[in-house]
Structures are given as structure tokens and as C-alpha cells.
Coordinates of C-alpha atoms in Angstrom, one line a residue:
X1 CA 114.9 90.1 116.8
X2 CA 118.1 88.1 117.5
X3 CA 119.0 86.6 120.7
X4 CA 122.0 86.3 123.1
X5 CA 125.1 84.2 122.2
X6 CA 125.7 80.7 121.8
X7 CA 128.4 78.6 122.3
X8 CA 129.6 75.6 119.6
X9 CA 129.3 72.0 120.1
X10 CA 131.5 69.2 119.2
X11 CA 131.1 67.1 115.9
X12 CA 130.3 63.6 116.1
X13 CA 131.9 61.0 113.1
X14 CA 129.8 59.4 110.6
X15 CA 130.3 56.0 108.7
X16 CA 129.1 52.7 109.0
X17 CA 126.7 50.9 106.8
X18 CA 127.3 48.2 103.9
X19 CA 125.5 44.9 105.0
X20 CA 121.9 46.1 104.7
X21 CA 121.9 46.0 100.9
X22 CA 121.3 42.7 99.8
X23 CA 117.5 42.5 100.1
X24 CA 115.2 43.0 97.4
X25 CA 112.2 44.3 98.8
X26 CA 108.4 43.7 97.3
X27 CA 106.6 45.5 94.5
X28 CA 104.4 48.1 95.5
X29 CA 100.9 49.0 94.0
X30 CA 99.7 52.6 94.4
X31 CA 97.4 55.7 93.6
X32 CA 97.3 59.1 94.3
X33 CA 95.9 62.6 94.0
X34 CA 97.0 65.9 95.5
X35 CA 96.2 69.6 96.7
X36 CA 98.5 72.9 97.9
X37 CA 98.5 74.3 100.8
X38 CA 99.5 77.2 102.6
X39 CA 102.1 78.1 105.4
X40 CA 101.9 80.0 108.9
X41 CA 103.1 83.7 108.8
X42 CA 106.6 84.9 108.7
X43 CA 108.3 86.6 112.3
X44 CA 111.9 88.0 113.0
X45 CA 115.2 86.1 113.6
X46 CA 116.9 85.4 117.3
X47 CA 119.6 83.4 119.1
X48 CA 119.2 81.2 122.5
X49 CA 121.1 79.0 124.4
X50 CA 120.2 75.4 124.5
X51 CA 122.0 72.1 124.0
X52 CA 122.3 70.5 120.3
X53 CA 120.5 67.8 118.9
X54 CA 122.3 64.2 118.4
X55 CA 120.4 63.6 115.3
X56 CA 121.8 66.7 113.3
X57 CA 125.3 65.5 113.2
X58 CA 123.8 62.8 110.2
X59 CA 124.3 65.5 107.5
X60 CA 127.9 66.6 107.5
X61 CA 130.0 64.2 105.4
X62 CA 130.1 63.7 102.3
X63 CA 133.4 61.1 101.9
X64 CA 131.4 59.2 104.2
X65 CA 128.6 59.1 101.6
X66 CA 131.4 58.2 99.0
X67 CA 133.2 55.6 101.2
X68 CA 129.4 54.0 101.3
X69 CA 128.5 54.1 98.2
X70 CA 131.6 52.3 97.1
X71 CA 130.8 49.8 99.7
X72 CA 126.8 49.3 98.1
X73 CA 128.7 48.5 94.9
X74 CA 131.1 46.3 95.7
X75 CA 128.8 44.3 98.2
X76 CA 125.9 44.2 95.5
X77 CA 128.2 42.6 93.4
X78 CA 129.0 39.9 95.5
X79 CA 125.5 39.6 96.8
X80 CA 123.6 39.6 93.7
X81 CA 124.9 36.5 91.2
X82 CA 123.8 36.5 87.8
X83 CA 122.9 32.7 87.0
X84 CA 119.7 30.9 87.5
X85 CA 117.0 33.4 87.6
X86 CA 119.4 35.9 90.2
X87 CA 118.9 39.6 89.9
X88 CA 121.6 41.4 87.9
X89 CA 124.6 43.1 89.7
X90 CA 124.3 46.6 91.1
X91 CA 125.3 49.0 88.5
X92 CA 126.9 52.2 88.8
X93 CA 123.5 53.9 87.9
X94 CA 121.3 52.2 90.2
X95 CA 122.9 54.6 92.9
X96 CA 122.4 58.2 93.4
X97 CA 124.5 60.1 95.4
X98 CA 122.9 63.2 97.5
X99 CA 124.7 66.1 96.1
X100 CA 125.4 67.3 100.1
X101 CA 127.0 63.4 101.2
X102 CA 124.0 63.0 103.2
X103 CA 123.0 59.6 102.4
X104 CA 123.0 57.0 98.9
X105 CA 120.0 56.0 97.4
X106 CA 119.7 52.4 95.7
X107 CA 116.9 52.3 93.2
X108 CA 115.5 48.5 93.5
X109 CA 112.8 49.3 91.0
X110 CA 112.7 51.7 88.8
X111 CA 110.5 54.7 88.0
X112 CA 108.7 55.2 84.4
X113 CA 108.8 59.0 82.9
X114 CA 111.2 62.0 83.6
X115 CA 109.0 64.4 86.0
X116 CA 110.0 64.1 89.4
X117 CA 108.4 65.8 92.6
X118 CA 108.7 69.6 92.4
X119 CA 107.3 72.4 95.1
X120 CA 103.9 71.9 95.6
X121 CA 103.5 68.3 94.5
X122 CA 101.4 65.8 96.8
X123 CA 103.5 62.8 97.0
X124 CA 101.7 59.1 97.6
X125 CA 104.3 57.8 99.2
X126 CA 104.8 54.2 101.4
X127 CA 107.8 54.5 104.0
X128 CA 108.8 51.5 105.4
X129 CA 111.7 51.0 108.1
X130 CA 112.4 54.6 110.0
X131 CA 113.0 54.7 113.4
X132 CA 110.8 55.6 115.9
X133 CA 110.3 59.2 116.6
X134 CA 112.0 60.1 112.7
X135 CA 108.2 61.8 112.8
X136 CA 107.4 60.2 109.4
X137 CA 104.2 57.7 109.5
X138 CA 104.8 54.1 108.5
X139 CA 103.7 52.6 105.8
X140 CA 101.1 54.8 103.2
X141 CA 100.9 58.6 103.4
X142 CA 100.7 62.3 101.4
X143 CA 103.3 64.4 101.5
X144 CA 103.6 68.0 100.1
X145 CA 107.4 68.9 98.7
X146 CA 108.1 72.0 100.2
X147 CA 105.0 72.7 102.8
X148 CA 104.1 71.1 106.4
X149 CA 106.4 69.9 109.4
X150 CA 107.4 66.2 108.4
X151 CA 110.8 68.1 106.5
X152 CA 111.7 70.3 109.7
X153 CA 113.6 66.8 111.1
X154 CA 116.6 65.0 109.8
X155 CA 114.3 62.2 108.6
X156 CA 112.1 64.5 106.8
X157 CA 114.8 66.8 105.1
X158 CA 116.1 63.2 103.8
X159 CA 113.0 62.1 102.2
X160 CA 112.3 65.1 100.9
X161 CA 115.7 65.5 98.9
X162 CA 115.2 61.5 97.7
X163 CA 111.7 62.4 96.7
X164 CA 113.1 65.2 94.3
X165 CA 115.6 62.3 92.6
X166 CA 112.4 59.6 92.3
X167 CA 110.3 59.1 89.5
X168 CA 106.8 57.4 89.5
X169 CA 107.2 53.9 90.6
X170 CA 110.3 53.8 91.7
X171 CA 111.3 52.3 95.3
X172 CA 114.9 52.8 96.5
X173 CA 116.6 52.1 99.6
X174 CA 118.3 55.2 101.8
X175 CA 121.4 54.9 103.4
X176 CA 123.0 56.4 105.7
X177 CA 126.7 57.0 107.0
X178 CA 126.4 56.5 110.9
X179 CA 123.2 55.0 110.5
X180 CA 123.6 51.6 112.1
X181 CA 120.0 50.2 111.5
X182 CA 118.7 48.6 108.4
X183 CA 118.0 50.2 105.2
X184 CA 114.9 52.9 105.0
X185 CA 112.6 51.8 102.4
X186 CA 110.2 54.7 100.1
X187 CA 108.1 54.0 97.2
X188 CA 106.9 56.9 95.2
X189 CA 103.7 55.6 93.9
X190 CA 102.6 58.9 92.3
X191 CA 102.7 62.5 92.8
X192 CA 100.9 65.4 91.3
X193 CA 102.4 68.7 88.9
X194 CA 104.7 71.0 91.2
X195 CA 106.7 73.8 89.9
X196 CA 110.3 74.4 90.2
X197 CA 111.4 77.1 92.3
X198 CA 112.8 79.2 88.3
X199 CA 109.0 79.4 87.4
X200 CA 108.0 81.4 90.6
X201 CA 107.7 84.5 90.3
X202 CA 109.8 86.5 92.5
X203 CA 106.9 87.6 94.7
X204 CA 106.2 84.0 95.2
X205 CA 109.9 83.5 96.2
X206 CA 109.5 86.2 98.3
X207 CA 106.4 84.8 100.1
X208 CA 107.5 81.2 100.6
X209 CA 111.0 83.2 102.1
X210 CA 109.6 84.8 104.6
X211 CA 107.6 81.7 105.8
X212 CA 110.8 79.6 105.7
X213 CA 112.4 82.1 108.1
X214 CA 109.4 82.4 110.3
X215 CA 109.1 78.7 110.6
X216 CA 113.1 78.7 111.0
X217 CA 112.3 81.3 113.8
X218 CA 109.8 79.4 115.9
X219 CA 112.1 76.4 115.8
X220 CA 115.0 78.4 117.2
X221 CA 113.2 79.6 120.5
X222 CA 111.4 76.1 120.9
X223 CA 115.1 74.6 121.3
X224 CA 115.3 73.2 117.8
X225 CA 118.1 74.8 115.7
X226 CA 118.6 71.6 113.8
X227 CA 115.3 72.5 112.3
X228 CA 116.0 75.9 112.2
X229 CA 118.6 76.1 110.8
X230 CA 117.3 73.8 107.4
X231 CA 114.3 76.4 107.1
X232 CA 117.1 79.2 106.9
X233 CA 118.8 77.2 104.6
X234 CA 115.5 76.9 102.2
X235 CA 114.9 80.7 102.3
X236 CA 118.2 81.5 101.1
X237 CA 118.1 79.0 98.3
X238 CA 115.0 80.5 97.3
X239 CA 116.5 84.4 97.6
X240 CA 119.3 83.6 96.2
X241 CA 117.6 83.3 93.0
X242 CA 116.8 86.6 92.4
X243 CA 118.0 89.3 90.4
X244 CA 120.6 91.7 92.0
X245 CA 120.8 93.2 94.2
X246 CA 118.3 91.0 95.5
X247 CA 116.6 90.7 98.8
X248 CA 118.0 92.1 102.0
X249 CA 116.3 89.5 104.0
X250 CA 119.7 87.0 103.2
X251 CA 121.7 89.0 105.5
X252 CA 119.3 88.3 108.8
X253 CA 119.1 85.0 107.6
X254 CA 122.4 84.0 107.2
X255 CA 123.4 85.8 110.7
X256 CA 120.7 83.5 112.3
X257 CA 122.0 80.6 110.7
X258 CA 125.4 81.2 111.8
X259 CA 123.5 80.8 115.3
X260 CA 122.2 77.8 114.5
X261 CA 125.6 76.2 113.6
X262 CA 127.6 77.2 116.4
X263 CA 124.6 75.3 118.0
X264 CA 125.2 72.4 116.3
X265 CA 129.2 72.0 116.7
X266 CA 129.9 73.6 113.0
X267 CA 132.0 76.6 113.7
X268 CA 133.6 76.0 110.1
X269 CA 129.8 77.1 108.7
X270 CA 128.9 79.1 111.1
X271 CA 132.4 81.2 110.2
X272 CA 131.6 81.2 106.4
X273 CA 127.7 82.6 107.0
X274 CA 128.9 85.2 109.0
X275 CA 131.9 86.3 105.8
X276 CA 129.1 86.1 103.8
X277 CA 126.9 88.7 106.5
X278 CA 130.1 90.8 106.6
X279 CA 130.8 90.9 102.9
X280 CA 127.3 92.9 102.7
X281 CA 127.2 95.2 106.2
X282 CA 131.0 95.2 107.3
X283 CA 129.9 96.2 110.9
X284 CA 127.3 93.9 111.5
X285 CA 128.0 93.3 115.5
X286 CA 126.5 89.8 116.1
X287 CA 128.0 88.4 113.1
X288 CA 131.1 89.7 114.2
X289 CA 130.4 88.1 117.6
X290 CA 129.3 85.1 116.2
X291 CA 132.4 85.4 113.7
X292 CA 134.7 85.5 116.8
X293 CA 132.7 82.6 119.0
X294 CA 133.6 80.5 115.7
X295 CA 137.2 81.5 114.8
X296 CA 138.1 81.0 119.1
X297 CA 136.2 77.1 118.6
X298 CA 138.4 76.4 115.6
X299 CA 141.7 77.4 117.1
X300 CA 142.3 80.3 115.8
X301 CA 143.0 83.0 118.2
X302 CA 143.8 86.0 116.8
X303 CA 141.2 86.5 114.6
X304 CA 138.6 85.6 117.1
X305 CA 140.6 88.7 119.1
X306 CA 139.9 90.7 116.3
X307 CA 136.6 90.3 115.7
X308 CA 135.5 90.4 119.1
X309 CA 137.4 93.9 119.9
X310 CA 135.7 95.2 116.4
X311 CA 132.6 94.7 118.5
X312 CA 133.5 96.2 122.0
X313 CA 135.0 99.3 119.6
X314 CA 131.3 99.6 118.8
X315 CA 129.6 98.9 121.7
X316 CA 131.7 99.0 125.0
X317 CA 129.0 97.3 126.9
X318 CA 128.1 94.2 125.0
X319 CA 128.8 91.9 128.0
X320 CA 128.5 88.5 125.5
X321 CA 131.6 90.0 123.6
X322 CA 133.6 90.8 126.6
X323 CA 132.6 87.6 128.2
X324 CA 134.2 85.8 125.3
X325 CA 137.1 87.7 124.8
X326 CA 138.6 86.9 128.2
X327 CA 137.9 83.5 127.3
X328 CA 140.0 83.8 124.3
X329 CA 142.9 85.7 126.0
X330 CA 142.7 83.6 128.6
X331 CA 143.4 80.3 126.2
X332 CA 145.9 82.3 124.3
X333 CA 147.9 82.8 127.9
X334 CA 147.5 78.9 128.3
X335 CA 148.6 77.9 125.0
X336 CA 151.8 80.6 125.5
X337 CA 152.5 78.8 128.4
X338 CA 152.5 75.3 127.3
X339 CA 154.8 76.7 124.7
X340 CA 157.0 78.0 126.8
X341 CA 157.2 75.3 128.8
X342 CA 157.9 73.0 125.8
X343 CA 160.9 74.9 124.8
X344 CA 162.4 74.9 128.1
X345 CA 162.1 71.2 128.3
X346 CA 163.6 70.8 125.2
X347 CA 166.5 73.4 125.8
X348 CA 166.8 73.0 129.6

């Protein structure tokens, strides 16, 4: 079940971050063992109105990521000497660049083999340096990739996609654009076999799917769509990897994530989930809603009108659409009028 409408938030600007790099950190010793485990029940989708969360605007940048990682480089350089017994200069290939711009990694030691964490793996891992209230435990801990509630906040979803990058042994530092604090620390002192999400079966897809988007759910009516909204995100991944015409479920989810972004003050996403709704069930009313709500925050009048009448066509009495569509006409009137009045200064 789907909830009421939402309305988008601003953006906030990322970037910041090039001093912290110049400490080497201590070796780590470490051991580990690990065990699956299993995840609550799946439940239907929604929408609510609540206020976004500051700490989801971390994610949406990748130049800032570039502009960072150029910075790690050429500081490291400068930072790092070669004579007398001083570490080598940062190379090109001790960073790794999160594929989404959400932070750089900086291997300080690293790794031995070529397996990396996969699904199901128990991680030993020791975190040092995240903030207060990241809910990740300082210093030693287990985590499972792909199960339990330390990825369902920014600092989780974070050390779960530099966990994926790390082999045994290594430690890297994370960082960052906005992040004004030091550098976050994580060793990966050893991990046990996971599989990668090609060698489920699609049942298995299936399954973890429907958890994803009934964890996704919970976190949307208890006021989190930060959280949500990267549990939606998961569940598609996973459906998308099945054969066509594959699973029907992808069109609730990416409505509901198109919920979660005009929570979050992306409109720009929130309009491309709800094409992507649309492509698949043409008269889909709350993606055309939420379609509208997105197209009015980016500016662009006209289609928001359409999209928003395509709804009332189909259901006179959705107060939400009508709502919004006096909104819109009633900014369309404003900007006419500042036009107008524009021209006649600049004619008068």
C-alpha cells in the first residue's frame, strides 16, 4: 500500500576534504570466522510526509569525489618524500574510486589474494574514526554483506560498498566530499566465502527482493526514507538481473523510490524512477503524481501540468493532484507576470 504525497527538499553541496591524508595508520592483526543469517518478512510499499534527513545529501556527487581524489594525489605526493626510510608517494592505484562519487578509498596497506567480500560473507572488521551516531561500533566487529541494520544508514551503505573493493588485510582510509572530520579508518582482517548476486538462483533473488522492499517499507513509515530508499535500491539491483520479462515487483519499487527522492530533495531521480514506472504501466496515477511533484520542483511547468491533469482525467477526486496543480498554475501565473513586467521595463 502507498501513501499520500510528498513534497521535495532542497540539495545540499558537497566538497571539502584533502588534509586528512597524510597519516599512516598502524598495522592491524586479526582473525575471523562467520555464519548467514536470515531477514524479517517482506510487506507492501507507501508514501508519508516527513522532513529529510541531513545525512543523505553525502551520496550525490560524483565530481566532488573526482575533485577529491585529485586532491589525495597531489597532497600525498607532497606529504610522503621518498628519501631516508619515507614511504613511497601515493600512486594512482592506491585509490579507488566508488563507482556512484560517493567517497575515495586510500589503501595504506594492502590486501593479499583476489576474493573480496560477496553476499553472505561475515566480515572481521576494525572501524576506527566514525562519528558518533554513524550506528557502526568502534573498534572490532562482524559484519554480514548484505544482511542486518548497520547498512540501512549512510555510514553503513559506505562500509559496505568499501568492504566489496577490500581484500584480506588490507586497511584504507574513506573519504568523503563534505565530510569535514578526519579520515574513517577499516581494516578487513578476514571474511568468510559469500556468493555473488549471478550465482543465486532466481528464487533466491526473488526472496532477498522482497525482504529489501519490506525492510525499505518499515523505514519509510518510521520517517526514514534515506534508508528506504537504499533498500529499494538493492531489490532492484537484484530484480534486475533476471531474465525478461522479469519480476513485476520493479514497478512498486521504483514508484516508492521515486517517494523517497522527492523526500530527499532529488526531483531529478525521483523524475527518472517514475519514466521508468511509466515506460511499463503508462497510467500508473501516483507515478504520474509523483512525476508531476518532480517536473513542478525542477522548473518545469508544463509538464508537471501535464502529468498532473493525466491524473485528475482518471480520477477527478484525487485531492493530492488537484492540490498540486493549483500550485503549479499558480507559479506559472507568477512567473508570466514577472515576465511581463520585465518587458515592460525594458520597452516602457
Amino acid at each position: 500500500m502507498e501513501t499520500p504525497p510528498v513534497n521535495p527538499m532542497g540539495e545540499k553541496d558537497t566538497c571539502q576534504l584533502q588534509q586528512q591524508w597524510g597519516k599512516n595508520p598502524k598495522n592491524l592483526d586479526s582473525t575471523l570466522q562467520i555464519r548467514r543469517q536470515t531477514q524479517e518478512p517482506p510487506t507492501e510499499v507507501l508514501e508519508l510526509r516527513m522532513s529529510p534527513d541531513p545525512a543523505s545529501k553525502i551520496l550525490e556527487n560524483p565530481q566532488g569525489a573526482e575533485k577529491l581524489a585529485v586532491g589525495l594525489e597531489e597532497n600525498s605526493v607532497k606529504s610522503h618524500g621518498s628519501a631516508s626510510g619515507m614511504p613511497e608517494p601515493l600512486q594512482s592505484s592506491d585509490l579507488w574510486y566508488c563507482p556512484d562519487g560517493s567517497f575515495v578509498k586510500k589503501i595504506i596497506i594492502r590486501g593479499h589474494g583476489l576474493d573480496k567480500p560477496k553476499l553472505g560473507s561475515r566480515c572481521r572488521v576494525l572501524a576506527l574514526g566514525f562519528p558518533f551516531g554513524s550506528g557502526l561500533p568502534e573498534g572490532w566487529t562482524e559484519l554480514t554483506m548484505g544482511l542486518g541494520p548497520w547498512r540501512e544508514e549512510t555510514w553503513g551503505d559506505l562500509v559496505e560498498k568499501c568492504l566489496e573493493s577490500m581484500c584480506q588485510g588490507e586497511e584504507a582510509e574513506l573519504q568523503l566530499p563534505g565530510h569535514s572530520g578526519p579520515p574513517v579508518r577499516l581494516t578487513l582482517a578476514s571474511f568468510t566465502q559469500g556468493q555473488d548476486s549471478w550465482e543465486l538462483e532466481a528464487s533466491e533473488k526473488e526472496t532477498l527482493a522482497r525482504q529489501e522492499h519490506a525492510r525499505g517499507t518499515e523505514l519509510f513509515r518510521a520517517g526514514n526514507p534515506e534508508g528506504a530508499a537504499r533498500c529499494y535500491g538493492r531489490a532492484l539491483r537484484l530484480l534486475l538481473t533476471l531474465p525478461p520479462p522479469g519480476s513485476p515487483e520493479r514497478t512498486v519499487l521504483h514508484a516508492n523510490l521515486a517517494a523517497c527522492q522527492l523526500l530527499l530533495g532529488q526531483p531529478h531521480l525521483a523524475a527518472q524512477s517514475c519514466n521508468r514506472v511509466l515506460e511499463r504501466e503508462p497510467e500508473h496515477l501516483k507515478a504520474l503524481y509523483r512525476r508531476g511533484v518532480a517536473q513542478a520542483a525542477l522548473g518545469n511547468l508544463e509538464k508537471a501540468t501535464a502529468d498532473l491533469k493525466k491524473v485528475l482525467v482518471v480520477d477527478p477526486k484525487n485531492r493530492a493532484a488537484r492540490e498540486e496543480l493549483g500550485k503549479v498554475i499558480f507559479q506559472g501565473k507568477k512567473q508570466d507576470a514577472g515576465l511581463a513586467q520585465g518587458l515592460r521595463k525594458m520597452f516602457g
